[in-house]
PDB file of C-alpha atoms in Angstrom:
ATOM      1  CA  MET A 190       8.656   7.283  13.980  1.00 33.00           C
ATOM      2  CA  LEU A 191      11.271   7.345  11.207  1.00 32.00           C
ATOM      3  CA  LYS A 192      11.509   3.536  11.235  1.00 38.00           C
ATOM      4  CA  LEU A 193       7.730   3.283  10.889  1.00 33.00           C
ATOM      5  CA  LEU A 194       7.763   5.631   7.889  1.00 34.00           C
ATOM      6  CA  GLN A 195      10.511   3.598   6.220  1.00 41.00           C
ATOM      7  CA  ASN A 196       8.361   0.459   6.374  1.00 40.00           C
ATOM      8  CA  ILE A 197       5.329   2.061   4.705  1.00 38.00           C
ATOM      9  CA  GLU A 198       5.025   1.318   1.013  1.00 43.00           C
ATOM     10  CA  ILE A 199       3.817   4.198  -1.128  1.00 38.00           C
ATOM     11  CA  PHE A 200       1.416   3.332  -3.914  1.00 38.00           C
ATOM     12  CA  GLU A 201       0.616   5.668  -6.767  1.00 40.00           C
ATOM     13  CA  VAL A 202      -3.130   6.202  -6.951  1.00 41.00           C
ATOM     14  CA  ILE A 203      -4.462   6.449 -10.477  1.00 49.00           C
ATOM     15  CA  TYR A 204      -8.095   7.407 -10.903  1.00 56.00           C
ATOM     16  CA  MET A 205      -9.797   5.029 -13.278  1.00 82.00           C
ATOM     17  CA  PHE A 206     -12.248   6.947 -15.413  1.00 93.00           C
ATOM     18  CA  LYS A 207     -15.351   5.127 -16.611  1.00 94.00           C
ATOM     19  CA  ILE A 208     -17.074   4.843 -19.958  1.00 95.00           C
ATOM     20  CA  GLY A 209     -19.629   7.658 -20.101  1.00 97.00           C
ATOM     21  CA  ASP A 210     -17.588  10.057 -17.916  1.00 96.00           C
ATOM     22  CA  TYR A 211     -17.154  13.585 -19.210  1.00 96.00           C
ATOM     23  CA  VAL A 212     -13.596  14.834 -18.937  1.00 95.00           C
ATOM     24  CA  VAL A 213     -11.591  17.910 -19.906  1.00 93.00           C
ATOM     25  CA  ASN A 214      -8.305  17.865 -21.731  1.00 88.00           C
ATOM     26  CA  LEU A 215      -6.225  20.815 -22.891  1.00 81.00           C
ATOM     27  CA  LYS A 216      -6.339  20.243 -26.624  1.00 85.00           C
ATOM     28  CA  ASN A 217      -9.937  19.118 -27.068  1.00 89.00           C
ATOM     29  CA  GLY A 218     -11.926  20.641 -24.212  1.00 89.00           C
ATOM     30  CA  VAL A 219     -14.893  18.640 -22.917  1.00 94.00           C
ATOM     31  CA  CYS A 220     -14.882  15.033 -24.121  1.00 95.00           C
ATOM     32  CA  LYS A 221     -16.923  11.943 -23.379  1.00 97.00           C
ATOM     33  CA  ILE A 222     -15.135   8.689 -22.620  1.00 96.00           C
ATOM     34  CA  GLU A 223     -16.655   6.474 -25.264  1.00 96.00           C
ATOM     35  CA  ASP A 224     -14.644   3.313 -24.614  1.00 95.00           C
ATOM     36  CA  ILE A 225     -11.587   1.806 -22.947  1.00 94.00           C
ATOM     37  CA  LEU A 226      -9.568  -0.117 -25.504  1.00 93.00           C
ATOM     38  CA  ASN A 227      -6.600  -2.448 -25.349  1.00 91.00           C
ATOM     39  CA  MET A 228      -4.358  -1.386 -28.251  1.00 90.00           C
ATOM     40  CA  ASN A 229      -0.927  -2.319 -29.530  1.00 86.00           C
ATOM     41  CA  LEU A 230       0.512   0.899 -30.974  1.00 76.00           C
ATOM     42  CA  SER A 231       4.242   0.635 -30.308  1.00 76.00           C
ATOM     43  CA  GLY A 232       4.847  -3.078 -29.977  1.00 81.00           C
ATOM     44  CA  GLU A 233       3.389  -3.038 -26.484  1.00 84.00           C
ATOM     45  CA  SER A 234      -0.213  -3.675 -25.511  1.00 88.00           C
ATOM     46  CA  LYS A 235      -1.710  -0.808 -23.452  1.00 91.00           C
ATOM     47  CA  GLU A 236      -5.127   0.398 -22.404  1.00 93.00           C
ATOM     48  CA  TYR A 237      -6.381   3.662 -23.900  1.00 93.00           C
ATOM     49  CA  TYR A 238      -9.385   5.858 -23.270  1.00 95.00           C
ATOM     50  CA  LEU A 239     -11.266   6.676 -26.446  1.00 96.00           C
ATOM     51  CA  LEU A 240     -12.477  10.267 -26.073  1.00 96.00           C
ATOM     52  CA  ILE A 241     -15.052  11.963 -28.277  1.00 97.00           C
ATOM     53  CA  PRO A 242     -14.768  15.779 -28.121  1.00 95.00           C
ATOM     54  CA  GLN A 243     -18.175  17.379 -27.560  1.00 92.00           C
ATOM     55  CA  ASN A 244     -17.482  20.147 -30.071  1.00 85.00           C
ATOM     56  CA  GLU A 245     -16.359  17.697 -32.777  1.00 88.00           C
ATOM     57  CA  GLN A 246     -18.400  14.493 -32.626  1.00 83.00           C
ATOM     58  CA  ASN A 247     -16.530  12.836 -35.534  1.00 91.00           C
ATOM     59  CA  ALA A 248     -13.099  13.210 -33.911  1.00 93.00           C
ATOM     60  CA  LYS A 249     -11.451  10.515 -31.809  1.00 95.00           C
ATOM     61  CA  VAL A 250      -8.787  11.094 -29.190  1.00 94.00           C
ATOM     62  CA  TYR A 251      -6.807   8.292 -27.567  1.00 93.00           C
ATOM     63  CA  ILE A 252      -5.259   8.837 -24.132  1.00 93.00           C
ATOM     64  CA  PRO A 253      -3.175   6.105 -22.467  1.00 92.00           C
ATOM     65  CA  VAL A 254      -4.855   5.023 -19.218  1.00 93.00           C
ATOM     66  CA  ASP A 255      -1.511   5.124 -17.393  1.00 90.00           C
ATOM     67  CA  ALA A 256      -0.983   8.787 -18.385  1.00 88.00           C
ATOM     68  CA  ALA A 257      -4.576   9.977 -18.040  1.00 90.00           C
ATOM     69  CA  ASP A 258      -4.224  11.664 -14.637  1.00 86.00           C
ATOM     70  CA  SER A 259      -1.767  14.166 -16.082  1.00 85.00           C
ATOM     71  CA  ARG A 260      -3.794  14.796 -19.252  1.00 89.00           C
ATOM     72  CA  ILE A 261      -7.491  14.745 -18.339  1.00 91.00           C
ATOM     73  CA  ARG A 262      -9.742  15.464 -15.380  1.00 92.00           C
ATOM     74  CA  LEU A 263     -13.433  14.993 -14.710  1.00 94.00           C
ATOM     75  CA  THR A 264     -15.604  17.950 -15.642  1.00 95.00           C
ATOM     76  CA  MET A 265     -17.024  20.001 -12.820  1.00 95.00           C
ATOM     77  CA  ASP A 266     -20.526  19.184 -11.686  1.00 96.00           C
ATOM     78  CA  LYS A 267     -23.245  21.869 -11.591  1.00 96.00           C
ATOM     79  CA  GLU A 268     -22.622  22.711  -7.927  1.00 96.00           C
ATOM     80  CA  GLN A 269     -18.890  23.131  -8.502  1.00 96.00           C
ATOM     81  CA  ALA A 270     -19.523  25.279 -11.582  1.00 96.00           C
ATOM     82  CA  MET A 271     -21.927  27.585  -9.726  1.00 95.00           C
ATOM     83  CA  ALA A 272     -19.557  27.811  -6.747  1.00 95.00           C
ATOM     84  CA  LEU A 273     -16.711  28.814  -9.093  1.00 95.00           C
ATOM     85  CA  ILE A 274     -18.836  31.491 -10.778  1.00 93.00           C
ATOM     86  CA  LYS A 275     -19.837  32.932  -7.397  1.00 92.00           C
ATOM     87  CA  LYS A 276     -16.195  32.874  -6.256  1.00 93.00           C
ATOM     88  CA  MET A 277     -14.768  34.570  -9.381  1.00 92.00           C
ATOM     89  CA  LYS A 278     -14.742  38.082  -7.970  1.00 90.00           C
ATOM     90  CA  ASP A 279     -12.572  36.896  -5.046  1.00 93.00           C
ATOM     91  CA  ILE A 280      -9.998  34.992  -7.101  1.00 92.00           C
ATOM     92  CA  GLU A 281      -6.715  36.879  -7.203  1.00 91.00           C
ATOM     93  CA  GLU A 282      -4.899  37.952 -10.328  1.00 90.00           C
ATOM     94  CA  ILE A 283      -1.393  36.757 -11.134  1.00 90.00           C
ATOM     95  CA  SER A 284       1.166  39.436 -10.334  1.00 89.00           C
ATOM     96  CA  ILE A 285       4.424  38.538 -12.052  1.00 88.00           C
ATOM     97  CA  GLU A 286       6.299  41.386 -13.715  1.00 87.00           C
ATOM     98  CA  ASN A 287       8.741  39.299 -15.753  1.00 89.00           C
ATOM     99  CA  GLU A 288       7.119  38.499 -19.130  1.00 88.00           C
ATOM    100  CA  LYS A 289       8.893  35.145 -19.623  1.00 91.00           C
ATOM    101  CA  GLU A 290       8.114  33.991 -16.085  1.00 93.00           C
ATOM    102  CA  ARG A 291       4.471  35.039 -16.431  1.00 90.00           C
ATOM    103  CA  GLU A 292       4.164  33.103 -19.713  1.00 92.00           C
ATOM    104  CA  ARG A 293       5.716  30.028 -18.044  1.00 94.00           C
ATOM    105  CA  VAL A 294       3.123  30.277 -15.248  1.00 93.00           C
ATOM    106  CA  TYR A 295       0.306  30.626 -17.798  1.00 93.00           C
ATOM    107  CA  LYS A 296       1.484  27.429 -19.529  1.00 92.00           C
ATOM    108  CA  GLU A 297       1.627  25.561 -16.223  1.00 92.00           C
ATOM    109  CA  ILE A 298      -1.868  26.712 -15.311  1.00 91.00           C
ATOM    110  CA  LEU A 299      -3.292  25.677 -18.676  1.00 89.00           C
ATOM    111  CA  ASN A 300      -1.661  22.265 -18.357  1.00 86.00           C
ATOM    112  CA  SER A 301      -3.081  21.882 -14.847  1.00 85.00           C
ATOM    113  CA  ARG A 302      -6.631  22.339 -16.201  1.00 82.00           C
ATOM    114  CA  ASN A 303      -7.535  23.863 -12.815  1.00 91.00           C
ATOM    115  CA  PRO A 304     -10.684  26.013 -13.273  1.00 94.00           C
ATOM    116  CA  GLU A 305      -9.881  28.420 -10.446  1.00 94.00           C
ATOM    117  CA  LEU A 306      -6.413  29.066 -11.843  1.00 93.00           C
ATOM    118  CA  LEU A 307      -7.901  29.590 -15.304  1.00 93.00           C
ATOM    119  CA  VAL A 308     -10.044  32.335 -13.772  1.00 93.00           C
ATOM    120  CA  SER A 309      -6.879  33.950 -12.414  1.00 92.00           C
ATOM    121  CA  ILE A 310      -5.382  34.028 -15.935  1.00 92.00           C
ATOM    122  CA  ILE A 311      -8.556  35.515 -17.390  1.00 90.00           C
ATOM    123  CA  LYS A 312      -8.801  38.202 -14.699  1.00 89.00           C
ATOM    124  CA  THR A 313      -5.103  39.033 -14.944  1.00 91.00           C
ATOM    125  CA  LEU A 314      -5.113  39.388 -18.706  1.00 91.00           C
ATOM    126  CA  TYR A 315      -8.401  41.275 -18.810  1.00 88.00           C
ATOM    127  CA  LEU A 316      -7.062  43.850 -16.332  1.00 88.00           C
ATOM    128  CA  ARG A 317      -3.687  44.036 -18.148  1.00 90.00           C
ATOM    129  CA  LYS A 318      -5.530  44.747 -21.380  1.00 91.00           C
ATOM    130  CA  GLN A 319      -7.567  47.511 -19.736  1.00 90.00           C
ATOM    131  CA  ASP A 320      -4.378  49.101 -18.361  1.00 91.00           C
ATOM    132  CA  ARG A 321      -2.630  48.905 -21.748  1.00 91.00           C
ATOM    133  CA  VAL A 322      -5.618  50.494 -23.497  1.00 92.00           C
ATOM    134  CA  LYS A 323      -5.555  53.376 -20.973  1.00 94.00           C
ATOM    135  CA  GLU A 324      -1.854  53.853 -21.794  1.00 94.00           C
ATOM    136  CA  GLY A 325      -2.652  53.905 -25.525  1.00 94.00           C
ATOM    137  CA  LYS A 326      -0.994  50.522 -26.117  1.00 93.00           C
ATOM    138  CA  LYS A 327      -2.265  47.415 -27.873  1.00 91.00           C
ATOM    139  CA  ASN A 328      -2.674  44.103 -26.132  1.00 90.00           C
ATOM    140  CA  THR A 329       0.318  41.797 -26.648  1.00 89.00           C
ATOM    141  CA  ALA A 330      -0.055  38.723 -28.860  1.00 91.00           C
ATOM    142  CA  VAL A 331       1.074  36.493 -25.974  1.00 91.00           C
ATOM    143  CA  ASP A 332      -1.535  37.959 -23.621  1.00 92.00           C
ATOM    144  CA  GLU A 333      -4.250  37.620 -26.259  1.00 93.00           C
ATOM    145  CA  HIS A 334      -3.246  33.997 -26.951  1.00 94.00           C
ATOM    146  CA  TYR A 335      -3.380  32.906 -23.301  1.00 93.00           C
ATOM    147  CA  PHE A 336      -6.552  34.868 -22.598  1.00 91.00           C
ATOM    148  CA  LYS A 337      -8.354  33.116 -25.465  1.00 91.00           C
ATOM    149  CA  LEU A 338      -7.082  29.682 -24.446  1.00 90.00           C
ATOM    150  CA  ALA A 339      -8.058  30.080 -20.782  1.00 90.00           C
ATOM    151  CA  GLU A 340     -11.431  31.596 -21.630  1.00 88.00           C
ATOM    152  CA  LYS A 341     -12.184  28.945 -24.256  1.00 85.00           C
ATOM    153  CA  HIS A 342     -11.480  26.040 -21.943  1.00 87.00           C
ATOM    154  CA  LEU A 343     -13.179  27.443 -18.877  1.00 92.00           C
ATOM    155  CA  CYS A 344     -16.260  28.852 -20.590  1.00 91.00           C
ATOM    156  CA  LYS A 345     -16.874  25.804 -22.770  1.00 91.00           C
ATOM    157  CA  GLU A 346     -16.759  23.586 -19.703  1.00 95.00           C
ATOM    158  CA  LEU A 347     -19.022  25.863 -17.651  1.00 96.00           C
ATOM    159  CA  ALA A 348     -21.582  26.201 -20.475  1.00 95.00           C
ATOM    160  CA  PHE A 349     -21.534  22.425 -21.019  1.00 96.00           C
ATOM    161  CA  VAL A 350     -21.927  21.568 -17.334  1.00 96.00           C
ATOM    162  CA  LEU A 351     -24.656  24.149 -16.741  1.00 96.00           C
ATOM    163  CA  GLN A 352     -26.340  23.324 -20.083  1.00 96.00           C
ATOM    164  CA  ILE A 353     -26.596  26.989 -21.075  1.00 95.00           C
ATOM    165  CA  SER A 354     -25.492  29.079 -24.056  1.00 93.00           C
ATOM    166  CA  GLN A 355     -22.311  31.138 -24.070  1.00 89.00           C
ATOM    167  CA  GLN A 356     -24.393  34.315 -23.915  1.00 91.00           C
ATOM    168  CA  GLU A 357     -26.302  33.087 -20.841  1.00 94.00           C
ATOM    169  CA  LEU A 358     -23.004  32.128 -19.221  1.00 91.00           C
ATOM    170  CA  ASP A 359     -21.511  35.567 -19.902  1.00 85.00           C
ATOM    171  CA  GLU A 360     -24.553  37.243 -18.330  1.00 89.00           C
ATOM    172  CA  MET A 361     -24.396  34.930 -15.301  1.00 88.00           C
ATOM    173  CA  ILE A 362     -20.683  35.645 -14.794  1.00 83.00           C
ATOM    174  CA  LEU A 363     -21.162  39.426 -15.095  1.00 78.00           C
ATOM    175  CA  LYS A 364     -24.024  39.325 -12.612  1.00 82.00           C
ATOM    176  CA  ASN A 365     -21.926  37.424 -10.084  1.00 74.00           C
ATOM    177  CA  ILE A 366     -18.797  39.531 -10.525  1.00 69.00           C
ATOM    178  CA  GLU A 367     -20.464  42.929 -10.215  1.00 60.00           C
TER     179      GLU A 367
END
């Protein structure tokens, strides 16, 4: 068995996005792939995706094709979005006591762009805020920062995919969580 495994070549699989695909990236949220360009930016010719952020139609974002899998992912479809909303109440919070470790995990989750993990950040930080308020404390700046980032990315994607307003999305989420 070991000899057989040694003879197998491992190929890295890179998903090739297409023009017209909607993708999510951390800095710009939902973007449309407008074009795939061959550009020479650093003395070397490479292919780049030209992304147009949906919240800023005049902006242009260039992502190298060979690094795209670590920087963008396809948006959810409507079925995936609805399934995530229905599953929200069952997604567990993050329980890490160490502040630095928790912040490191938040950064990793945001970089992963994983919607279910974004829900875990939102739930965790919402409940932490409620506990701090009960204790007469303010929310920490770090918690507020990561809550807003996670909420912004997740909610903008969900509203875009479902073609509904933020208010309608909030109502839908509350209905499914309660």
